[in-house]
C-alpha atoms as one frame of an Amber mdcrd trajectory, in Angstrom:
protein
   8.953  -5.432   1.921   6.467  -2.566   0.423   4.322   0.010   1.251   0.641
  -1.058   1.727  -2.121   0.995   3.029  -3.345  -0.420   6.346  -6.499  -2.409
   6.287  -9.596  -1.315   7.693 -10.636  -2.690  11.835  -9.122  -6.326  12.352
 -10.261  -9.163  14.971  -6.595  -9.259  15.849  -5.081  -5.781  17.600  -3.069
  -4.511  14.075   1.234  -3.015  14.445   1.243  -0.564  15.861   1.032   3.151
  13.397   5.004   3.828  14.519   6.257   1.112  13.684   3.731   0.432  10.825
   5.635   3.626   9.124   8.762   2.531   9.842   8.656  -0.763   8.777   6.310
   0.955   5.467   9.869   3.092   4.235  12.269  -0.145   4.652  13.194  -1.280
   1.331  11.198  -3.378  -0.249  13.519  -6.734  -1.654  15.595  -6.989   1.168
  12.441  -8.029   3.167  11.603 -10.229   0.116  14.947 -12.528   0.023  14.086
 -13.330   3.716  10.889 -14.360   3.081  11.667 -17.059   0.745  13.895 -17.851
   2.258  11.816 -19.042   5.573   9.304 -20.361   2.995  12.658 -22.160   1.725
  13.096 -23.781   5.147   9.339 -24.219   5.949   7.705 -25.105   3.070   9.739
 -26.245   0.731  10.362 -29.553   1.799   6.647 -30.137   1.850   5.809 -29.066
  -1.849   4.548 -31.964  -3.852   6.047 -32.249  -7.360   2.391 -31.304  -9.173
   2.672 -28.154  -7.241   6.019 -26.928  -7.553   4.947 -27.518 -11.495   1.854
 -25.045 -11.172   4.048 -22.514  -9.431   6.788 -22.401 -11.801   7.523 -19.169
 -12.715   4.400 -17.741 -11.096   4.377 -13.976  -9.408   3.490 -14.457  -5.715
   2.847 -11.199  -2.902   2.524 -12.054   0.531   0.640  -8.089   2.119   0.399
  -7.408   5.747  -1.630  -4.203   5.458  -1.315  -3.457   9.375   2.774  -3.381
   9.219   2.587  -1.731   5.647   5.151  -4.393   4.227   4.501  -6.670   1.390
   6.851  -9.762   0.106   7.450 -10.481  -3.270   8.266 -13.756  -4.560   8.384
 -16.452  -7.207   9.389 -20.359  -7.893  12.186 -20.681  -9.959  15.017 -23.478
  -9.742  13.586 -26.023  -7.195  12.799 -22.770  -5.411  11.402 -20.005  -3.662
  12.838 -16.850  -4.470  12.720 -13.440  -3.852  11.267 -10.474  -6.748  11.907
  -6.911  -6.784   8.575  -5.094  -6.502   7.328  -3.702 -10.286   6.224  -6.436
 -12.805   2.551  -7.012 -11.658   1.294 -10.105  -9.847  -0.624 -13.214 -10.555
  -1.704 -13.757  -6.943  -1.869 -11.636  -4.044  -2.656 -12.496  -0.516  -3.070
  -9.531   2.449  -4.090 -10.218   5.796  -3.115  -8.595   9.085   0.018  -9.855
  10.717  -2.358 -11.067  13.810  -4.469 -12.978  11.084  -1.860 -14.526   9.335
   0.140 -15.769  12.164  -3.491 -17.208  13.735  -3.237 -18.994  10.314   0.510
 -20.140  10.780  -0.654 -21.164  14.451  -3.986 -22.803  12.601  -5.382 -21.216
  14.907  -7.897 -19.702  12.734  -9.436 -20.759   9.375  -8.891 -19.024   6.057
 -12.112 -19.823   4.618 -13.508 -17.656   7.887 -10.932 -14.896   7.372 -11.461
 -14.557   3.795 -15.624 -14.412   3.903 -14.944 -12.013   6.725 -13.083  -9.753
   4.655  -9.594 -10.453   6.833  -7.801 -12.280   4.661  -7.892 -10.723   0.994
  -7.336 -12.878  -2.377  -6.445 -10.896  -5.645  -5.070 -12.518  -9.613  -5.150
 -15.885 -10.552  -8.315 -17.766  -8.446  -7.243 -20.962  -9.405  -3.429 -20.423
  -8.042  -4.710 -18.732  -5.199  -7.188 -22.225  -4.448  -4.496 -24.008  -5.378
  -2.310 -21.869  -2.553  -4.605 -22.632  -0.222  -5.401 -26.433  -0.756  -1.456
 -26.992  -0.815  -1.156 -25.216   2.364  -3.996 -27.120   4.364  -2.848 -29.929
   3.365   0.681 -29.927   5.420   0.336 -31.216   8.518   3.466 -28.646   9.572
   2.128 -27.361  12.817   4.822 -24.658  13.951   7.153 -25.615  16.483   6.274
 -25.279  20.159   9.467 -22.270  20.228   8.253 -21.000  17.250   4.791 -20.371
  18.423   5.676 -18.933  21.714   8.191 -16.384  20.074   5.248 -15.530  18.043
   2.508 -14.756  20.718   5.696 -12.916  21.934   6.685 -11.255  19.700   3.123
  -9.906  18.469   1.750  -9.102  22.127   5.064  -6.696  22.295   4.276  -5.636
  19.110   0.892  -4.473  19.306   0.618  -2.755  22.535
């Protein structure tokens, strides 16, 4: 997790500034390790071999703008691995927490968020399209218990 400046107005309520201030001060690597572990549990089993080959050694960053955190990772040796913050990234995807939750719950379309400037992708366009199309093709909706937990957590943190 890394400090990220907060983005302008979002369609979903943002993180409370005091919580975002705390999150923005946490060391980045442990958060990236947890994020990579989650990707390995949820995404890795569904990745086609050609996508794995295309991700090999590429650096990615997911930035949660209203929480002021970012997760840096790569695909290496058959799985997602955390990276320390430092070197440039091949692709950065940035949005508010509520928009990422809506994407995960398939309540929002990434194209809609992109064209409304609530989701920002920078870096390698081809890699960005590969990631987007791969996630769109996955038919792995969140289990009901995880959806309920995410909704509950988001409601509590955005009060």
